[in-house]
Short mmCIF file of C-alpha atoms in Angstrom, two decimals:
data_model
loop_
_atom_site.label_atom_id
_atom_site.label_comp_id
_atom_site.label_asym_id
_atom_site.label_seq_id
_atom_site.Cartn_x
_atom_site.Cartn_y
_atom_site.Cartn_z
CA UNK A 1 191.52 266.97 -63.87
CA UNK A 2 191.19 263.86 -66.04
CA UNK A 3 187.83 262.50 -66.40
CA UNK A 4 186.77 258.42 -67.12
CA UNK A 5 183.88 257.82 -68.99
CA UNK A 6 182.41 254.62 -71.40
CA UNK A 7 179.37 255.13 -73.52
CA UNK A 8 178.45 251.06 -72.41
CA UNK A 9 176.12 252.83 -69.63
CA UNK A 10 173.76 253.45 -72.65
CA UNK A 11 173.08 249.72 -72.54
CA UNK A 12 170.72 250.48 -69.40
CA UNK A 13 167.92 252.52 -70.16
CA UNK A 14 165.42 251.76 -67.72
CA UNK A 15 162.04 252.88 -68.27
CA UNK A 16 159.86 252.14 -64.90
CA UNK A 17 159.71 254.23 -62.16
CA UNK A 18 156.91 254.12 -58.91
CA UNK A 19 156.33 257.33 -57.37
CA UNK A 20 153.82 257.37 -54.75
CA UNK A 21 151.84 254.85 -56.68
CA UNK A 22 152.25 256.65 -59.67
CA UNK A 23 154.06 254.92 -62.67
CA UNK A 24 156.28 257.36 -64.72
CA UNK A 25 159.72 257.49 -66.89
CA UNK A 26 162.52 257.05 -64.51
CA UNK A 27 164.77 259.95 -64.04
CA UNK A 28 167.81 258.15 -64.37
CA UNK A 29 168.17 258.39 -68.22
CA UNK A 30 171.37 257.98 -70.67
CA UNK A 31 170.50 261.45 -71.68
CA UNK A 32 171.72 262.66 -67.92
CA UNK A 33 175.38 261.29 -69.49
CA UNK A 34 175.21 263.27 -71.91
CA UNK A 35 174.97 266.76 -70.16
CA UNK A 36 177.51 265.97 -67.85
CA UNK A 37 179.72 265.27 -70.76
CA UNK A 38 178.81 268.40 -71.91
CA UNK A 39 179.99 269.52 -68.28
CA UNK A 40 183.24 268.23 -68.64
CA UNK A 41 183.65 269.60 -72.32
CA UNK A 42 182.71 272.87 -70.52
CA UNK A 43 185.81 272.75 -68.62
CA UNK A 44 188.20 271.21 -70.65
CA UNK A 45 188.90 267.90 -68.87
CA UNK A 46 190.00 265.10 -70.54
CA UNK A 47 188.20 261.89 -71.53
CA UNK A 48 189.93 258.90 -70.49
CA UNK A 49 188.44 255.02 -71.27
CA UNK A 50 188.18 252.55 -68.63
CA UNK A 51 190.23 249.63 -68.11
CA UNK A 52 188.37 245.92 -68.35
CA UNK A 53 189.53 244.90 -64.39
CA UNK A 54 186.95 242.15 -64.45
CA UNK A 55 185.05 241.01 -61.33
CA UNK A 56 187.69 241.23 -59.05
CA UNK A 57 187.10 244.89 -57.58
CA UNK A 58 183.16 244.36 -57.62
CA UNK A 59 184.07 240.88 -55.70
CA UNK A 60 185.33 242.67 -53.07
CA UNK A 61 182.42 244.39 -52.11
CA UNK A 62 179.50 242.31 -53.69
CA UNK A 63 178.64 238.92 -52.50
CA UNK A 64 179.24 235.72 -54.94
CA UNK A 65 175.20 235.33 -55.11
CA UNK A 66 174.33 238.79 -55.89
CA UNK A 67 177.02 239.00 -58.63
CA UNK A 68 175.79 235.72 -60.13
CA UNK A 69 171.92 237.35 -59.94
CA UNK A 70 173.30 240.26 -61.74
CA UNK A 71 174.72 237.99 -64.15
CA UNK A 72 172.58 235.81 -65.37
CA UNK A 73 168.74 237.56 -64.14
CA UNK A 74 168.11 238.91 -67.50
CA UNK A 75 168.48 235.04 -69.45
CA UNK A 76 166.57 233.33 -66.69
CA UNK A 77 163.68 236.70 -66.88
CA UNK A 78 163.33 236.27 -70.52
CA UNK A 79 163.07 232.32 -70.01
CA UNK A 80 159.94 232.43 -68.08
CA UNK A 81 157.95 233.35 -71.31
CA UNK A 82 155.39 235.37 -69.95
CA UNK A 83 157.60 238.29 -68.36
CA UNK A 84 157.28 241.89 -69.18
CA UNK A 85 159.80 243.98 -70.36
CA UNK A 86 162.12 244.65 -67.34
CA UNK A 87 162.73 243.21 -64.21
CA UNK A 88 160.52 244.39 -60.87
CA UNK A 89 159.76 242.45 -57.94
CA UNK A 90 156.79 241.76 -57.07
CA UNK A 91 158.14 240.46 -53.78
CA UNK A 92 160.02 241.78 -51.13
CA UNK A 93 160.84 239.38 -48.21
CA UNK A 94 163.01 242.47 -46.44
CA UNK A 95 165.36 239.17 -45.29
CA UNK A 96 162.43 237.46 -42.69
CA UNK A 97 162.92 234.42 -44.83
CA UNK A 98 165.22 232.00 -44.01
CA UNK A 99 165.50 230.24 -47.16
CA UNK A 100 167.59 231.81 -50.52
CA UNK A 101 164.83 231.25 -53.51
CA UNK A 102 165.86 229.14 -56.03
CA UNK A 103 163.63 230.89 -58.85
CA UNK A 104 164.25 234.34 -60.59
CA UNK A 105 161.39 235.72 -58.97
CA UNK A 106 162.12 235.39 -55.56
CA UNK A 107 165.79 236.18 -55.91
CA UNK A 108 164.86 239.21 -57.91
CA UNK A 109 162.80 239.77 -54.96
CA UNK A 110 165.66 238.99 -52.18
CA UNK A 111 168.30 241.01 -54.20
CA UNK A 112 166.44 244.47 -54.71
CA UNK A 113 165.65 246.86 -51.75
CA UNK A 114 162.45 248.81 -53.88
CA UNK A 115 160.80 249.22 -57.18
CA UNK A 116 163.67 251.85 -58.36
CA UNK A 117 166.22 249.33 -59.97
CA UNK A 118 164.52 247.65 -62.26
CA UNK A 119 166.77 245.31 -64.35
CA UNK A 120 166.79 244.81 -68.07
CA UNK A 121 168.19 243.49 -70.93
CA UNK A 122 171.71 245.62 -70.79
CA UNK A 123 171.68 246.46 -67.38
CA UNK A 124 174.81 244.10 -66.15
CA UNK A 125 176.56 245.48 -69.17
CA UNK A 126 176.00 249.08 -68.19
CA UNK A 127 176.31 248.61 -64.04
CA UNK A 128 180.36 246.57 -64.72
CA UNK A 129 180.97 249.35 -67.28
CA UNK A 130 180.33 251.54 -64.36
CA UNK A 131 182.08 249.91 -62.36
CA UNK A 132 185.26 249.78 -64.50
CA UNK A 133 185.02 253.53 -64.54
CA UNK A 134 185.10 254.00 -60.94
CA UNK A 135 188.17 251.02 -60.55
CA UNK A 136 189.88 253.02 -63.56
CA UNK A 137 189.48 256.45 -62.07
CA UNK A 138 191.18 254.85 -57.93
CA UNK A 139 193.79 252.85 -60.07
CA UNK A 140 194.91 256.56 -61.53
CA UNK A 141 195.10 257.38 -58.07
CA UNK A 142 196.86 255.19 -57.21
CA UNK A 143 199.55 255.59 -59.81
CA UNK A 144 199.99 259.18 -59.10
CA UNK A 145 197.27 261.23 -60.31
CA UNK A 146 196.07 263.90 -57.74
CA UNK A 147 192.30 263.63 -58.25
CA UNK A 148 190.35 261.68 -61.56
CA UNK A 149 186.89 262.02 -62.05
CA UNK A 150 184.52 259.20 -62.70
CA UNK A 151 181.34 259.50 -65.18
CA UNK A 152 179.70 256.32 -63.44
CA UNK A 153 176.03 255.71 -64.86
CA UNK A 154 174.27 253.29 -63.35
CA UNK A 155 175.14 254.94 -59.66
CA UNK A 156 176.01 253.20 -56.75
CA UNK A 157 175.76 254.35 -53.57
CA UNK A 158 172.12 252.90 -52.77
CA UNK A 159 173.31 249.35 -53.54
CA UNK A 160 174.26 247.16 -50.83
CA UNK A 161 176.39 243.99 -50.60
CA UNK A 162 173.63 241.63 -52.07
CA UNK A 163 171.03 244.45 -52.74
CA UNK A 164 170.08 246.56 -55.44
CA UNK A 165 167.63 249.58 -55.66
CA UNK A 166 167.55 253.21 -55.91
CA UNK A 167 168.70 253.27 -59.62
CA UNK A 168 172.03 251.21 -58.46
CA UNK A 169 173.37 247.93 -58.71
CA UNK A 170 176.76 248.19 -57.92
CA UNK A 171 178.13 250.33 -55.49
CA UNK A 172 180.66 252.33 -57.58
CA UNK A 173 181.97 254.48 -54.36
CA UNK A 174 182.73 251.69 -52.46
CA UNK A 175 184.36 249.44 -54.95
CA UNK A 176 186.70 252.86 -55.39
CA UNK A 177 187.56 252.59 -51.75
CA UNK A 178 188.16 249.19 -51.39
CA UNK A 179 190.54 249.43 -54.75
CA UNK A 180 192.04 252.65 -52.61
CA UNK A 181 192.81 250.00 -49.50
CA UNK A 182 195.43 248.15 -51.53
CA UNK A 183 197.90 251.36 -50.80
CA UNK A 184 196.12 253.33 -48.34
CA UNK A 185 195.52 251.81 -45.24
CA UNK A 186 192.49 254.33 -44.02
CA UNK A 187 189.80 255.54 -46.73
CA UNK A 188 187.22 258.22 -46.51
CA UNK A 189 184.17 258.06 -48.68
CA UNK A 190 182.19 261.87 -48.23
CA UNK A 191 178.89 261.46 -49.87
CA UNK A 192 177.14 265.05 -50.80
CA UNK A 193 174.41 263.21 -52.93
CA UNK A 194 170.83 264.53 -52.19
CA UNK A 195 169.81 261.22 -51.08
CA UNK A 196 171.33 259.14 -48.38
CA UNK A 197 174.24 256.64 -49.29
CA UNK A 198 172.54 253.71 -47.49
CA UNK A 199 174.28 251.28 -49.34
CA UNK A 200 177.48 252.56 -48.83
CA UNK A 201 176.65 252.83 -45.40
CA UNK A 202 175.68 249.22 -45.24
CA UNK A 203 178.90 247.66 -46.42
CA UNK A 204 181.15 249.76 -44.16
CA UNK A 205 178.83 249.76 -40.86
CA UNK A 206 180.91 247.20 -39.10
CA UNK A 207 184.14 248.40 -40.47
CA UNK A 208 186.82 250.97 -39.17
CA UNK A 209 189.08 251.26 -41.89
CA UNK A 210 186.54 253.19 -44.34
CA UNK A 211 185.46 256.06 -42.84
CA UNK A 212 181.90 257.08 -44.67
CA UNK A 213 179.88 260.67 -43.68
CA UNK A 214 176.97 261.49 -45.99
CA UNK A 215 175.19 264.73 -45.99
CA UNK A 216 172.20 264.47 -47.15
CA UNK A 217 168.14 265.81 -47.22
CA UNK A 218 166.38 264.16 -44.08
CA UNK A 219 165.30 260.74 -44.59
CA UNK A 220 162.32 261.58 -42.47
CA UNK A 221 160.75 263.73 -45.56
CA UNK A 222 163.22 261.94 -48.38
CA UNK A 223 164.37 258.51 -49.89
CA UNK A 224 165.45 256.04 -48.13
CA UNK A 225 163.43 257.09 -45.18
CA UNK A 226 164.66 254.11 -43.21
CA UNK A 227 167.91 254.93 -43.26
CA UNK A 228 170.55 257.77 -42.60
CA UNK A 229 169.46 259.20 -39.78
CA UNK A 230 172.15 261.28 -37.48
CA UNK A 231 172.64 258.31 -34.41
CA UNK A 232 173.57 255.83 -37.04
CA UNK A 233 177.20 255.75 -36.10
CA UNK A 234 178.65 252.55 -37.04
CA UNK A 235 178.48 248.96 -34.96
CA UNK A 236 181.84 246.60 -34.13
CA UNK A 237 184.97 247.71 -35.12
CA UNK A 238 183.04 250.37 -36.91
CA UNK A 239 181.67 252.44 -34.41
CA UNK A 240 181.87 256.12 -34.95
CA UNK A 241 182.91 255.97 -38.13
CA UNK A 242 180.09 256.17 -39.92
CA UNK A 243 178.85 259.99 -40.10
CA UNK A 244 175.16 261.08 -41.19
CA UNK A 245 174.44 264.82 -41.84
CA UNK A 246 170.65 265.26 -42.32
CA UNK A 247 169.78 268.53 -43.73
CA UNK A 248 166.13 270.07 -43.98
CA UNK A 249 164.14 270.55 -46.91
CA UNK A 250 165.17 273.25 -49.54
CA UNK A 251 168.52 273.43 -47.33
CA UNK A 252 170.72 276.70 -49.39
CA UNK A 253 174.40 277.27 -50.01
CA UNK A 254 175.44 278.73 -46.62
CA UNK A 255 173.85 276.00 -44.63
CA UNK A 256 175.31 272.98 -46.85
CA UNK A 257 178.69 274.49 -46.41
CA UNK A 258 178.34 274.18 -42.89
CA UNK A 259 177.33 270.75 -42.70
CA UNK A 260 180.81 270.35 -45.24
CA UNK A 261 182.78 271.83 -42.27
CA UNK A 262 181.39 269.59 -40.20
CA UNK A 263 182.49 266.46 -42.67
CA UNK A 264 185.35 268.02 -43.04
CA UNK A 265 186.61 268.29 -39.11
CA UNK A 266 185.25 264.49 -38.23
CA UNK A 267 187.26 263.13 -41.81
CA UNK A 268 190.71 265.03 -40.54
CA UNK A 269 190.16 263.02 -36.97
CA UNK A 270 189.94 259.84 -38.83
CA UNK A 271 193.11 261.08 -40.87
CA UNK A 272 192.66 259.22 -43.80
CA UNK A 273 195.24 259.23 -46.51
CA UNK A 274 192.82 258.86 -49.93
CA UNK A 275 189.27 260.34 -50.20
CA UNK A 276 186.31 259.05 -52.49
CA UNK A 277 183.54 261.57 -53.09
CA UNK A 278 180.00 260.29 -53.88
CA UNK A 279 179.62 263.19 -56.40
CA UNK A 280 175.84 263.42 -56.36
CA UNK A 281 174.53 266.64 -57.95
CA UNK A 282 170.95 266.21 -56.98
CA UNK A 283 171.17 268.96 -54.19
CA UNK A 284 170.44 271.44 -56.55
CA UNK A 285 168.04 273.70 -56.43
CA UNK A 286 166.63 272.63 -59.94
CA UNK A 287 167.10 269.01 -59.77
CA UNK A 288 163.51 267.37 -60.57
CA UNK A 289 163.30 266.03 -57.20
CA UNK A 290 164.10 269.03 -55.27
CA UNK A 291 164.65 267.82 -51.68
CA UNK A 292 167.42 270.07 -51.45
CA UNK A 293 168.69 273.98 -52.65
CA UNK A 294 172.19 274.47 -53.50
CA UNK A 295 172.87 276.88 -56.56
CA UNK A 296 175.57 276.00 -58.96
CA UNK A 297 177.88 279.01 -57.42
CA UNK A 298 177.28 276.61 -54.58
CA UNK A 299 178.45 273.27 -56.10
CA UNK A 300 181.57 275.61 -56.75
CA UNK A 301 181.85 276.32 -53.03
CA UNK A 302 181.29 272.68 -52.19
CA UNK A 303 184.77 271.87 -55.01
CA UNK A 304 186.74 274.39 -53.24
CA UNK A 305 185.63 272.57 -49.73
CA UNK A 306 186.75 268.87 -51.21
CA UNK A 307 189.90 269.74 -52.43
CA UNK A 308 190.94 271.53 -48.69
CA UNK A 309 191.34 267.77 -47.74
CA UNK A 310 194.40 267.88 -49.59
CA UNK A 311 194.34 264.40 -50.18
CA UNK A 312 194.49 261.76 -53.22
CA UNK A 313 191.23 262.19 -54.07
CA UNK A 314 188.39 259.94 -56.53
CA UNK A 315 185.36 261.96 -57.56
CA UNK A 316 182.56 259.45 -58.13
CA UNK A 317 179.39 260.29 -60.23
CA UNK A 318 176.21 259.78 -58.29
CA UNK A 319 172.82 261.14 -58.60
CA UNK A 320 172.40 264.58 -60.56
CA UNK A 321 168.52 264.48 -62.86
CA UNK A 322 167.25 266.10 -66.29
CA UNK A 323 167.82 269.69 -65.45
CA UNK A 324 169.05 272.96 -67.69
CA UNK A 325 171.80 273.45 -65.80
CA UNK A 326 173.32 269.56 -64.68
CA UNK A 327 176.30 270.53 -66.86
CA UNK A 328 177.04 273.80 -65.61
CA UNK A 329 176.60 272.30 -61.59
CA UNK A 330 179.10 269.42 -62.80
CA UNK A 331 181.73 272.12 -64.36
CA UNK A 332 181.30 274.47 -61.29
CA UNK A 333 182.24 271.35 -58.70
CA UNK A 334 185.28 270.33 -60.49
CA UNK A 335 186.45 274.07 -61.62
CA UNK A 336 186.22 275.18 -58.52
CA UNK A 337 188.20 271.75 -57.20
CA UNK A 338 191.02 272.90 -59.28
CA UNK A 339 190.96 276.28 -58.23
CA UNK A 340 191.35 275.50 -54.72
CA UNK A 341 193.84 272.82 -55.19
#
């Protein structure tokens, strides 16, 4: 399997990072790049660079406003004079206002969901380098190639239309999809990230052309709390196809595999004909925030499960923190992919 990767994600390299009002280094580091490169070298794959497609994919999903925030929040932050080193709200209007702000502040404010995004000076370059991975990795796809791999860094899958947080800005999985729409008519996004894909959730809710299931630890112990909870089914034309797996705390191999069959039986009665996978490797049972238990012999089994879809398929790095063995879970999911292929 061919893998897409750009070293540009180094140009974000956040430092903040609230935990239950406790300020610490984030766990979404460049140095979390670098083992899953190591991954990859692991098992042999081959490095591919992205392809510059500009903002037309991110368009697609992203609002104009939001983009434009992206854009140009670092210049106006660093105009105020008086600003620290990154960008955090220090106001969250959760969309009770009825007025867009005008000044940096409040949109920085409107445009971010939490405290766990914060913006600096090369995050825009890092986020549409991302991006440009994921669009590189569904235009392969599309051209023939039976799965590609995506390094993304920033993730995605906790960033809405017009809304950042969770260590995402763009939503890499999505923008994947909606590249995967120009051929394929119905898309599947399957989301085994530790965390919810709330974001991802949020731009296909009303939709019934994308398909998205998530398994993930229960929001009612685990981020995003508010969201992802099993009756969240969709609204409009997108009712019932939006699938949420919560799984309970320290969940194991045997029990995630389950909740995979499950996935796996609602996808095939959607019958989609191209499938994006939210690669998240923070289920493991050493990840640093340990909501869930999966060992890497089980990342293997969960490879072997994605590739049973037999379909066109676009593996999309997620979450997956500083741990010894982030490499070796990221070589077990896509050797044992290939195996089962």
């Amino acid at each position: 399997m061919k893998a897409v990767y750009s070293d540009l994600h180094r140009r974000h390299d956040p430092q903040f990072f609230l935990v239950r009002g406790v300020v610490q280094r984030t766990t979404e580091q460049p140095e979390r790049a670098d083992r899953l490169l190591a991954g990859l070298k692991a098992g042999k794959h081959t490095l591919i660079e992205p392809t510059k497609f500009g903002q037309g994919p991110r368009a697609r999903v992203h609002s104009p406003e939001y983009l434009s925030f992206l854009a140009e929040a670092w210049d106006a932050w660093s105009a105020l004079g008086d600003a620290g080193p990154e960008m955090i709200a220090n106001i969250h209007p959760v969309r009770n206002a009825a007025t867009y702000p005008t000044h940096i502040v409040g949109k920085l404010g409107w445009h971010t969901a939490d405290t766990a995004a914060p913006i600096g000076k090369g995050t825009w370059a890092g986020a549409c380098a991302s991006s440009d991975v994921a669009v590189t990795a569904a235009q392969m796809v599309l051209d023939g190639e039976d799965a590609v791999y995506a390094l993304c860094r920033p993730p995605g899958h906790h960033a809405y239309r017009d809304m950042a947080g969770g260590f995402c800005f763009l939503n890499n999985s999505a923008i994947a999809a909606e590249h995967l729409r120009q051929k394929h008519e119905r898309v599947a996004i399957l989301d085994v990230d530790v965390h919810h894909g709330n974001g991802t959730q949020g731009i296909f809710y009303e939709r019934g052309d994308v398909f998205t299931v998530s398994i993930h630890a229960d929001p009612s112990f685990f981020y995003p709390f508010v969201w992802g909870y099993a009756h969240e089914r969709g609204a409009g034309p997108g009712l019932g196809t939006n699938l949420n797996i919560p799984l309970a705390k320290g969940t194991g191999d045997d029990d995630y595999m389950k909740a995979l069959a499950l996935a796996e039986r609602a996808i095939r009665s959607f019958a989609p004909t191209a499938l994006v996978v939210a690669l998240g490797l923070d289920a493991s049972e050493k990840d640093p925030l340990a909501g869930l238990a999966v060992t890497t012999d089980g990342f293997r089994r969960i490879g072997e499960g994605l590739a049973r879809f037999g379909l066109p398929t676009v593996l999309v790095q997620e979450g997956g923190y500083l741990s010894d063995i982030l490499g070796a879970n990221l070589t077990a999911v896509l050797g044992g992919f290939e195996a089962a292929r």
